Amino acid sequence: MVQTDISQLAAECADWRQILRSYRDEFHSCEKALLEMCKKSLSRNHLTQVEHFQNQFDIQLQNIHDLKQTIKSHEKKVQQADTEEGVYAGHERLLNEFLSLESTLQELRDEFKNFINNTSCP
């Protein structure tokens, strides 16, 4: 494996982790918005949705943490230039995991924004 490839793979890992950190920070802000919303009088339906979002944020924050740790471990392997084929295969698998999680996170973010924008609280 040439040095350029190693640098590129390591840079991609760093980019993925930064994107996941951004989602983590955004979802912590969303949790705070949910707490503020809970201070208001909400309908039963809205309370159900608040609970849904709180559960989803908890789950996805754990998924973010787990994937960040996996990426960090992979990045160490890349830096050590372990078996070329294994590193590339692992990198591709991680890319697919990252893209799948990112899609889920974007859907949750959009769903939450719609909920906040469409929820009129007295």
mmCIF file of N, CA and C in Angstrom:
data_model
loop_
_atom_site.group_PDB
_atom_site.id
_atom_site.type_symbol
_atom_site.label_atom_id
_atom_site.label_comp_id
_atom_site.label_asym_id
_atom_site.label_seq_id
_atom_site.Cartn_x
_atom_site.Cartn_y
_atom_site.Cartn_z
ATOM 1 N N MET A 1 0.864 -1.169 0.000
ATOM 2 C CA MET A 1 0.000 0.000 0.000
ATOM 3 C C MET A 1 0.907 1.228 0.000
ATOM 4 N N VAL A 2 0.681 2.109 -0.895
ATOM 5 C CA VAL A 2 1.514 3.303 -0.975
ATOM 6 C C VAL A 2 1.078 4.322 0.066
ATOM 7 N N GLN A 3 2.001 5.218 0.395
ATOM 8 C CA GLN A 3 1.749 6.206 1.443
ATOM 9 C C GLN A 3 0.546 7.093 1.129
ATOM 10 N N THR A 4 0.349 7.429 -0.147
ATOM 11 C CA THR A 4 -0.782 8.273 -0.538
ATOM 12 C C THR A 4 -2.099 7.597 -0.184
ATOM 13 N N ASP A 5 -2.185 6.302 -0.453
ATOM 14 C CA ASP A 5 -3.408 5.570 -0.125
ATOM 15 C C ASP A 5 -3.665 5.579 1.374
ATOM 16 N N ILE A 6 -2.619 5.365 2.149
ATOM 17 C CA ILE A 6 -2.755 5.372 3.603
ATOM 18 C C ILE A 6 -3.240 6.742 4.070
ATOM 19 N N SER A 7 -2.643 7.785 3.545
ATOM 20 C CA SER A 7 -3.043 9.147 3.925
ATOM 21 C C SER A 7 -4.491 9.424 3.545
ATOM 22 N N GLN A 8 -4.882 8.957 2.366
ATOM 23 C CA GLN A 8 -6.253 9.185 1.907
ATOM 24 C C GLN A 8 -7.252 8.434 2.785
ATOM 25 N N LEU A 9 -6.953 7.172 3.099
ATOM 26 C CA LEU A 9 -7.856 6.393 3.948
ATOM 27 C C LEU A 9 -7.955 7.021 5.338
ATOM 28 N N ALA A 10 -6.828 7.441 5.883
ATOM 29 C CA ALA A 10 -6.831 8.071 7.205
ATOM 30 C C ALA A 10 -7.620 9.379 7.182
ATOM 31 N N ALA A 11 -7.475 10.146 6.115
ATOM 32 C CA ALA A 11 -8.218 11.409 5.989
ATOM 33 C C ALA A 11 -9.718 11.151 5.898
ATOM 34 N N GLU A 12 -10.107 10.112 5.158
ATOM 35 C CA GLU A 12 -11.532 9.772 5.070
ATOM 36 C C GLU A 12 -12.066 9.383 6.443
ATOM 37 N N CYS A 13 -11.305 8.614 7.190
ATOM 38 C CA CYS A 13 -11.724 8.233 8.543
ATOM 39 C C CYS A 13 -11.909 9.473 9.418
ATOM 40 N N ALA A 14 -10.970 10.385 9.337
ATOM 41 C CA ALA A 14 -11.065 11.622 10.122
ATOM 42 C C ALA A 14 -12.294 12.432 9.710
ATOM 43 N N ASP A 15 -12.574 12.484 8.419
ATOM 44 C CA ASP A 15 -13.764 13.194 7.926
ATOM 45 C C ASP A 15 -15.038 12.551 8.465
ATOM 46 N N TRP A 16 -15.106 11.234 8.409
ATOM 47 C CA TRP A 16 -16.298 10.531 8.894
ATOM 48 C C TRP A 16 -16.517 10.817 10.378
ATOM 49 N N ARG A 17 -15.442 10.752 11.152
ATOM 50 C CA ARG A 17 -15.570 10.998 12.587
ATOM 51 C C ARG A 17 -16.011 12.432 12.858
ATOM 52 N N GLN A 18 -15.522 13.385 12.080
ATOM 53 C CA GLN A 18 -15.932 14.782 12.261
ATOM 54 C C GLN A 18 -17.418 14.957 11.936
ATOM 55 N N ILE A 19 -17.872 14.329 10.879
ATOM 56 C CA ILE A 19 -19.291 14.399 10.515
ATOM 57 C C ILE A 19 -20.140 13.797 11.630
ATOM 58 N N LEU A 20 -19.702 12.667 12.169
ATOM 59 C CA LEU A 20 -20.447 12.030 13.258
ATOM 60 C C LEU A 20 -20.445 12.906 14.512
ATOM 61 N N ARG A 21 -19.339 13.583 14.795
ATOM 62 C CA ARG A 21 -19.309 14.512 15.932
ATOM 63 C C ARG A 21 -20.315 15.645 15.728
ATOM 64 N N SER A 22 -20.432 16.119 14.499
ATOM 65 C CA SER A 22 -21.397 17.188 14.200
ATOM 66 C C SER A 22 -22.824 16.713 14.445
ATOM 67 N N TYR A 23 -23.130 15.493 13.998
ATOM 68 C CA TYR A 23 -24.460 14.939 14.267
ATOM 69 C C TYR A 23 -24.680 14.778 15.769
ATOM 70 N N ARG A 24 -23.666 14.306 16.480
ATOM 71 C CA ARG A 24 -23.785 14.139 17.930
ATOM 72 C C ARG A 24 -24.141 15.471 18.582
ATOM 73 N N ASP A 25 -23.420 16.519 18.227
ATOM 74 C CA ASP A 25 -23.688 17.840 18.801
ATOM 75 C C ASP A 25 -25.085 18.331 18.435
ATOM 76 N N GLU A 26 -25.468 18.109 17.185
ATOM 77 C CA GLU A 26 -26.795 18.537 16.738
ATOM 78 C C GLU A 26 -27.893 17.805 17.506
ATOM 79 N N PHE A 27 -27.720 16.494 17.708
ATOM 80 C CA PHE A 27 -28.750 15.725 18.405
ATOM 81 C C PHE A 27 -28.811 16.074 19.888
ATOM 82 N N HIS A 28 -27.696 16.460 20.480
ATOM 83 C CA HIS A 28 -27.743 16.944 21.863
ATOM 84 C C HIS A 28 -28.545 18.248 21.926
ATOM 85 N N SER A 29 -28.403 19.098 20.933
ATOM 86 C CA SER A 29 -29.204 20.328 20.866
ATOM 87 C C SER A 29 -30.680 19.998 20.676
ATOM 88 N N CYS A 30 -30.955 18.999 19.870
ATOM 89 C CA CYS A 30 -32.344 18.575 19.659
ATOM 90 C C CYS A 30 -32.949 18.054 20.959
ATOM 91 N N GLU A 31 -32.153 17.333 21.734
ATOM 92 C CA GLU A 31 -32.646 16.843 23.025
ATOM 93 C C GLU A 31 -33.007 18.012 23.939
ATOM 94 N N LYS A 32 -32.204 19.056 23.915
ATOM 95 C CA LYS A 32 -32.506 20.242 24.721
ATOM 96 C C LYS A 32 -33.802 20.894 24.251
ATOM 97 N N ALA A 33 -34.006 20.929 22.933
ATOM 98 C CA ALA A 33 -35.251 21.486 22.392
ATOM 99 C C ALA A 33 -36.447 20.654 22.845
ATOM 100 N N LEU A 34 -36.269 19.340 22.906
ATOM 101 C CA LEU A 34 -37.349 18.479 23.397
ATOM 102 C C LEU A 34 -37.667 18.783 24.855
ATOM 103 N N LEU A 35 -36.640 18.977 25.657
ATOM 104 C CA LEU A 35 -36.862 19.301 27.067
ATOM 105 C C LEU A 35 -37.631 20.609 27.213
ATOM 106 N N GLU A 36 -37.291 21.590 26.415
ATOM 107 C CA GLU A 36 -38.016 22.864 26.445
ATOM 108 C C GLU A 36 -39.471 22.658 26.039
ATOM 109 N N MET A 37 -39.677 21.823 25.040
ATOM 110 C CA MET A 37 -41.026 21.560 24.566
ATOM 111 C C MET A 37 -41.856 20.879 25.655
ATOM 112 N N CYS A 38 -41.214 20.035 26.443
ATOM 113 C CA CYS A 38 -41.924 19.311 27.500
ATOM 114 C C CYS A 38 -42.414 20.230 28.611
ATOM 115 N N LYS A 39 -41.858 21.410 28.702
ATOM 116 C CA LYS A 39 -42.292 22.376 29.714
ATOM 117 C C LYS A 39 -43.644 22.984 29.359
ATOM 118 N N LYS A 40 -44.050 22.813 28.102
ATOM 119 C CA LYS A 40 -45.316 23.372 27.636
ATOM 120 C C LYS A 40 -46.415 22.325 27.747
ATOM 121 N N SER A 41 -47.619 22.792 27.619
ATOM 122 C CA SER A 41 -48.763 21.891 27.625
ATOM 123 C C SER A 41 -48.850 21.211 26.261
ATOM 124 N N LEU A 42 -48.755 19.893 26.265
ATOM 125 C CA LEU A 42 -48.757 19.140 25.011
ATOM 126 C C LEU A 42 -49.916 18.160 24.968
ATOM 127 N N SER A 43 -50.377 17.913 23.774
ATOM 128 C CA SER A 43 -51.426 16.910 23.593
ATOM 129 C C SER A 43 -50.819 15.521 23.793
ATOM 130 N N ARG A 44 -51.679 14.550 23.937
ATOM 131 C CA ARG A 44 -51.229 13.164 24.098
ATOM 132 C C ARG A 44 -50.401 12.729 22.884
ATOM 133 N N ASN A 45 -50.844 13.111 21.693
ATOM 134 C CA ASN A 45 -50.124 12.772 20.471
ATOM 135 C C ASN A 45 -48.729 13.401 20.461
ATOM 136 N N HIS A 46 -48.648 14.657 20.866
ATOM 137 C CA HIS A 46 -47.347 15.327 20.906
ATOM 138 C C HIS A 46 -46.424 14.672 21.933
ATOM 139 N N LEU A 47 -46.987 14.285 23.073
ATOM 140 C CA LEU A 47 -46.174 13.607 24.084
ATOM 141 C C LEU A 47 -45.628 12.281 23.560
ATOM 142 N N THR A 48 -46.453 11.582 22.804
ATOM 143 C CA THR A 48 -46.007 10.326 22.190
ATOM 144 C C THR A 48 -44.867 10.586 21.221
ATOM 145 N N GLN A 49 -44.991 11.644 20.443
ATOM 146 C CA GLN A 49 -43.928 11.984 19.496
ATOM 147 C C GLN A 49 -42.656 12.426 20.217
ATOM 148 N N VAL A 50 -42.806 13.163 21.302
ATOM 149 C CA VAL A 50 -41.642 13.575 22.092
ATOM 150 C C VAL A 50 -40.906 12.337 22.603
ATOM 151 N N GLU A 51 -41.659 11.380 23.109
ATOM 152 C CA GLU A 51 -41.048 10.139 23.599
ATOM 153 C C GLU A 51 -40.342 9.389 22.463
ATOM 154 N N HIS A 52 -40.980 9.345 21.303
ATOM 155 C CA HIS A 52 -40.377 8.706 20.130
ATOM 156 C C HIS A 52 -39.036 9.355 19.800
ATOM 157 N N PHE A 53 -39.010 10.679 19.752
ATOM 158 C CA PHE A 53 -37.768 11.368 19.407
ATOM 159 C C PHE A 53 -36.702 11.177 20.477
ATOM 160 N N GLN A 54 -37.100 11.218 21.741
ATOM 161 C CA GLN A 54 -36.113 11.003 22.805
ATOM 162 C C GLN A 54 -35.489 9.616 22.673
ATOM 163 N N ASN A 55 -36.318 8.613 22.416
ATOM 164 C CA ASN A 55 -35.804 7.252 22.225
ATOM 165 C C ASN A 55 -34.880 7.173 21.015
ATOM 166 N N GLN A 56 -35.290 7.793 19.924
ATOM 167 C CA GLN A 56 -34.469 7.766 18.710
ATOM 168 C C GLN A 56 -33.136 8.488 18.913
ATOM 169 N N PHE A 57 -33.161 9.613 19.605
ATOM 170 C CA PHE A 57 -31.911 10.325 19.862
ATOM 171 C C PHE A 57 -30.975 9.468 20.710
ATOM 172 N N ASP A 58 -31.524 8.806 21.730
ATOM 173 C CA ASP A 58 -30.692 7.927 22.563
ATOM 174 C C ASP A 58 -30.062 6.816 21.727
ATOM 175 N N ILE A 59 -30.875 6.173 20.905
ATOM 176 C CA ILE A 59 -30.393 5.068 20.069
ATOM 177 C C ILE A 59 -29.343 5.559 19.080
ATOM 178 N N GLN A 60 -29.649 6.646 18.391
ATOM 179 C CA GLN A 60 -28.733 7.121 17.353
ATOM 180 C C GLN A 60 -27.449 7.710 17.946
ATOM 181 N N LEU A 61 -27.534 8.320 19.115
ATOM 182 C CA LEU A 61 -26.310 8.802 19.766
ATOM 183 C C LEU A 61 -25.408 7.627 20.133
ATOM 184 N N GLN A 62 -26.007 6.521 20.559
ATOM 185 C CA GLN A 62 -25.210 5.324 20.842
ATOM 186 C C GLN A 62 -24.612 4.764 19.551
ATOM 187 N N ASN A 63 -25.403 4.754 18.479
ATOM 188 C CA ASN A 63 -24.892 4.290 17.182
ATOM 189 C C ASN A 63 -23.735 5.161 16.697
ATOM 190 N N ILE A 64 -23.865 6.465 16.887
ATOM 191 C CA ILE A 64 -22.795 7.390 16.507
ATOM 192 C C ILE A 64 -21.526 7.058 17.289
ATOM 193 N N HIS A 65 -21.676 6.894 18.592
ATOM 194 C CA HIS A 65 -20.526 6.574 19.436
ATOM 195 C C HIS A 65 -19.856 5.276 18.987
ATOM 196 N N ASP A 66 -20.661 4.245 18.777
ATOM 197 C CA ASP A 66 -20.117 2.943 18.389
ATOM 198 C C ASP A 66 -19.380 3.016 17.057
ATOM 199 N N LEU A 67 -19.975 3.688 16.077
ATOM 200 C CA LEU A 67 -19.334 3.773 14.769
ATOM 201 C C LEU A 67 -18.064 4.621 14.837
ATOM 202 N N LYS A 68 -18.086 5.693 15.616
ATOM 203 C CA LYS A 68 -16.872 6.497 15.783
ATOM 204 C C LYS A 68 -15.739 5.653 16.355
ATOM 205 N N GLN A 69 -16.045 4.807 17.336
ATOM 206 C CA GLN A 69 -15.019 3.947 17.928
ATOM 207 C C GLN A 69 -14.501 2.927 16.918
ATOM 208 N N THR A 70 -15.397 2.367 16.120
ATOM 209 C CA THR A 70 -14.998 1.409 15.089
ATOM 210 C C THR A 70 -14.109 2.082 14.053
ATOM 211 N N ILE A 71 -14.482 3.279 13.657
ATOM 212 C CA ILE A 71 -13.677 4.030 12.680
ATOM 213 C C ILE A 71 -12.302 4.341 13.265
ATOM 214 N N LYS A 72 -12.271 4.713 14.537
ATOM 215 C CA LYS A 72 -10.998 5.026 15.191
ATOM 216 C C LYS A 72 -10.081 3.797 15.198
ATOM 217 N N SER A 73 -10.628 2.632 15.498
ATOM 218 C CA SER A 73 -9.839 1.392 15.474
ATOM 219 C C SER A 73 -9.339 1.096 14.071
ATOM 220 N N HIS A 74 -10.209 1.281 13.099
ATOM 221 C CA HIS A 74 -9.830 1.047 11.705
ATOM 222 C C HIS A 74 -8.721 2.015 11.291
ATOM 223 N N GLU A 75 -8.843 3.256 11.716
ATOM 224 C CA GLU A 75 -7.837 4.262 11.366
ATOM 225 C C GLU A 75 -6.462 3.859 11.902
ATOM 226 N N LYS A 76 -6.429 3.268 13.091
ATOM 227 C CA LYS A 76 -5.158 2.790 13.649
ATOM 228 C C LYS A 76 -4.577 1.679 12.778
ATOM 229 N N LYS A 77 -5.443 0.777 12.298
ATOM 230 C CA LYS A 77 -4.978 -0.296 11.409
ATOM 231 C C LYS A 77 -4.435 0.286 10.112
ATOM 232 N N VAL A 78 -5.116 1.284 9.594
ATOM 233 C CA VAL A 78 -4.659 1.936 8.361
ATOM 234 C C VAL A 78 -3.273 2.535 8.587
ATOM 235 N N GLN A 79 -3.092 3.207 9.713
ATOM 236 C CA GLN A 79 -1.802 3.838 10.012
ATOM 237 C C GLN A 79 -0.686 2.805 10.150
ATOM 238 N N GLN A 80 -1.040 1.618 10.635
ATOM 239 C CA GLN A 80 -0.053 0.548 10.782
ATOM 240 C C GLN A 80 0.148 -0.204 9.473
ATOM 241 N N ALA A 81 -0.667 0.115 8.478
ATOM 242 C CA ALA A 81 -0.600 -0.512 7.151
ATOM 243 C C ALA A 81 -0.689 -2.028 7.241
ATOM 244 N N ASP A 82 -1.645 -2.517 8.049
ATOM 245 C CA ASP A 82 -1.900 -3.955 8.113
ATOM 246 C C ASP A 82 -2.324 -4.444 6.741
ATOM 247 N N THR A 83 -2.273 -5.731 6.553
ATOM 248 C CA THR A 83 -2.548 -6.364 5.263
ATOM 249 C C THR A 83 -3.404 -5.506 4.355
ATOM 250 N N GLU A 84 -2.815 -5.171 3.253
ATOM 251 C CA GLU A 84 -3.407 -4.230 2.299
ATOM 252 C C GLU A 84 -4.850 -4.574 1.958
ATOM 253 N N GLU A 85 -5.093 -5.813 1.585
ATOM 254 C CA GLU A 85 -6.434 -6.214 1.159
ATOM 255 C C GLU A 85 -7.434 -6.088 2.303
ATOM 256 N N GLY A 86 -7.031 -6.503 3.497
ATOM 257 C CA GLY A 86 -7.920 -6.423 4.651
ATOM 258 C C GLY A 86 -8.273 -4.996 5.018
ATOM 259 N N VAL A 87 -7.316 -4.103 4.886
ATOM 260 C CA VAL A 87 -7.559 -2.697 5.206
ATOM 261 C C VAL A 87 -8.564 -2.100 4.230
ATOM 262 N N TYR A 88 -8.379 -2.387 2.951
ATOM 263 C CA TYR A 88 -9.307 -1.849 1.949
ATOM 264 C C TYR A 88 -10.712 -2.421 2.122
ATOM 265 N N ALA A 89 -10.797 -3.723 2.381
ATOM 266 C CA ALA A 89 -12.109 -4.350 2.582
ATOM 267 C C ALA A 89 -12.792 -3.772 3.817
ATOM 268 N N GLY A 90 -12.032 -3.608 4.893
ATOM 269 C CA GLY A 90 -12.587 -3.019 6.106
ATOM 270 C C GLY A 90 -13.014 -1.583 5.895
ATOM 271 N N HIS A 91 -12.243 -0.869 5.112
ATOM 272 C CA HIS A 91 -12.562 0.534 4.832
ATOM 273 C C HIS A 91 -13.864 0.635 4.034
ATOM 274 N N GLU A 92 -14.013 -0.233 3.060
ATOM 275 C CA GLU A 92 -15.237 -0.221 2.255
ATOM 276 C C GLU A 92 -16.452 -0.597 3.099
ATOM 277 N N ARG A 93 -16.281 -1.573 3.988
ATOM 278 C CA ARG A 93 -17.374 -1.971 4.882
ATOM 279 C C ARG A 93 -17.759 -0.797 5.782
ATOM 280 N N LEU A 94 -16.752 -0.112 6.319
ATOM 281 C CA LEU A 94 -17.023 1.046 7.173
ATOM 282 C C LEU A 94 -17.693 2.177 6.409
ATOM 283 N N LEU A 95 -17.280 2.375 5.169
ATOM 284 C CA LEU A 95 -17.925 3.395 4.339
ATOM 285 C C LEU A 95 -19.411 3.083 4.207
ATOM 286 N N ASN A 96 -19.747 1.833 3.954
ATOM 287 C CA ASN A 96 -21.156 1.445 3.830
ATOM 288 C C ASN A 96 -21.907 1.647 5.142
ATOM 289 N N GLU A 97 -21.275 1.297 6.269
ATOM 290 C CA GLU A 97 -21.899 1.525 7.578
ATOM 291 C C GLU A 97 -22.118 3.015 7.811
ATOM 292 N N PHE A 98 -21.101 3.794 7.494
ATOM 293 C CA PHE A 98 -21.182 5.241 7.680
ATOM 294 C C PHE A 98 -22.311 5.828 6.844
ATOM 295 N N LEU A 99 -22.375 5.459 5.567
ATOM 296 C CA LEU A 99 -23.409 6.000 4.679
ATOM 297 C C LEU A 99 -24.802 5.590 5.136
ATOM 298 N N SER A 100 -24.938 4.365 5.606
ATOM 299 C CA SER A 100 -26.231 3.893 6.097
ATOM 300 C C SER A 100 -26.653 4.678 7.341
ATOM 301 N N LEU A 101 -25.729 4.831 8.285
ATOM 302 C CA LEU A 101 -26.054 5.585 9.496
ATOM 303 C C LEU A 101 -26.328 7.046 9.165
ATOM 304 N N GLU A 102 -25.542 7.618 8.277
ATOM 305 C CA GLU A 102 -25.752 9.020 7.906
ATOM 306 C C GLU A 102 -27.144 9.219 7.310
ATOM 307 N N SER A 103 -27.590 8.284 6.500
ATOM 308 C CA SER A 103 -28.932 8.365 5.921
ATOM 309 C C SER A 103 -29.993 8.328 7.022
ATOM 310 N N THR A 104 -29.823 7.433 7.975
ATOM 311 C CA THR A 104 -30.753 7.332 9.104
ATOM 312 C C THR A 104 -30.758 8.622 9.918
ATOM 313 N N LEU A 105 -29.584 9.170 10.156
ATOM 314 C CA LEU A 105 -29.474 10.407 10.939
ATOM 315 C C LEU A 105 -30.122 11.584 10.216
ATOM 316 N N GLN A 106 -29.949 11.651 8.914
ATOM 317 C CA GLN A 106 -30.575 12.723 8.135
ATOM 318 C C GLN A 106 -32.095 12.604 8.179
ATOM 319 N N GLU A 107 -32.596 11.382 8.078
ATOM 320 C CA GLU A 107 -34.048 11.179 8.154
ATOM 321 C C GLU A 107 -34.584 11.613 9.509
ATOM 322 N N LEU A 108 -33.895 11.229 10.580
ATOM 323 C CA LEU A 108 -34.326 11.610 11.922
ATOM 324 C C LEU A 108 -34.281 13.124 12.091
ATOM 325 N N ARG A 109 -33.215 13.747 11.614
ATOM 326 C CA ARG A 109 -33.088 15.205 11.711
ATOM 327 C C ARG A 109 -34.241 15.889 10.981
ATOM 328 N N ASP A 110 -34.539 15.440 9.764
ATOM 329 C CA ASP A 110 -35.624 16.037 8.983
ATOM 330 C C ASP A 110 -36.978 15.812 9.649
ATOM 331 N N GLU A 111 -37.189 14.607 10.162
ATOM 332 C CA GLU A 111 -38.446 14.291 10.845
ATOM 333 C C GLU A 111 -38.612 15.178 12.080
ATOM 334 N N PHE A 112 -37.532 15.375 12.820
ATOM 335 C CA PHE A 112 -37.597 16.207 14.020
ATOM 336 C C PHE A 112 -37.860 17.671 13.662
ATOM 337 N N LYS A 113 -37.189 18.169 12.634
ATOM 338 C CA LYS A 113 -37.421 19.554 12.204
ATOM 339 C C LYS A 113 -38.877 19.763 11.801
ATOM 340 N N ASN A 114 -39.432 18.804 11.075
ATOM 341 C CA ASN A 114 -40.846 18.900 10.695
ATOM 342 C C ASN A 114 -41.741 18.897 11.927
ATOM 343 N N PHE A 115 -41.431 18.057 12.889
ATOM 344 C CA PHE A 115 -42.210 17.996 14.121
ATOM 345 C C PHE A 115 -42.163 19.339 14.848
ATOM 346 N N ILE A 116 -40.978 19.886 15.007
ATOM 347 C CA ILE A 116 -40.827 21.170 15.704
ATOM 348 C C ILE A 116 -41.569 22.276 14.955
ATOM 349 N N ASN A 117 -41.423 22.307 13.642
ATOM 350 C CA ASN A 117 -42.059 23.357 12.840
ATOM 351 C C ASN A 117 -43.577 23.237 12.811
ATOM 352 N N ASN A 118 -44.094 22.022 12.921
ATOM 353 C CA ASN A 118 -45.537 21.809 12.810
ATOM 354 C C ASN A 118 -46.243 21.694 14.153
ATOM 355 N N THR A 119 -45.501 21.749 15.224
ATOM 356 C CA THR A 119 -46.100 21.619 16.547
ATOM 357 C C THR A 119 -46.389 23.005 17.096
ATOM 358 N N SER A 120 -47.655 23.270 17.236
ATOM 359 C CA SER A 120 -48.033 24.556 17.830
ATOM 360 C C SER A 120 -48.412 24.301 19.275
ATOM 361 N N CYS A 121 -47.633 24.848 20.145
ATOM 362 C CA CYS A 121 -47.876 24.652 21.573
ATOM 363 C C CYS A 121 -48.443 25.935 22.161
ATOM 364 N N PRO A 122 -49.439 25.789 23.015
ATOM 365 C CA PRO A 122 -50.021 26.977 23.647
ATOM 366 C C PRO A 122 -49.049 27.684 24.555
#
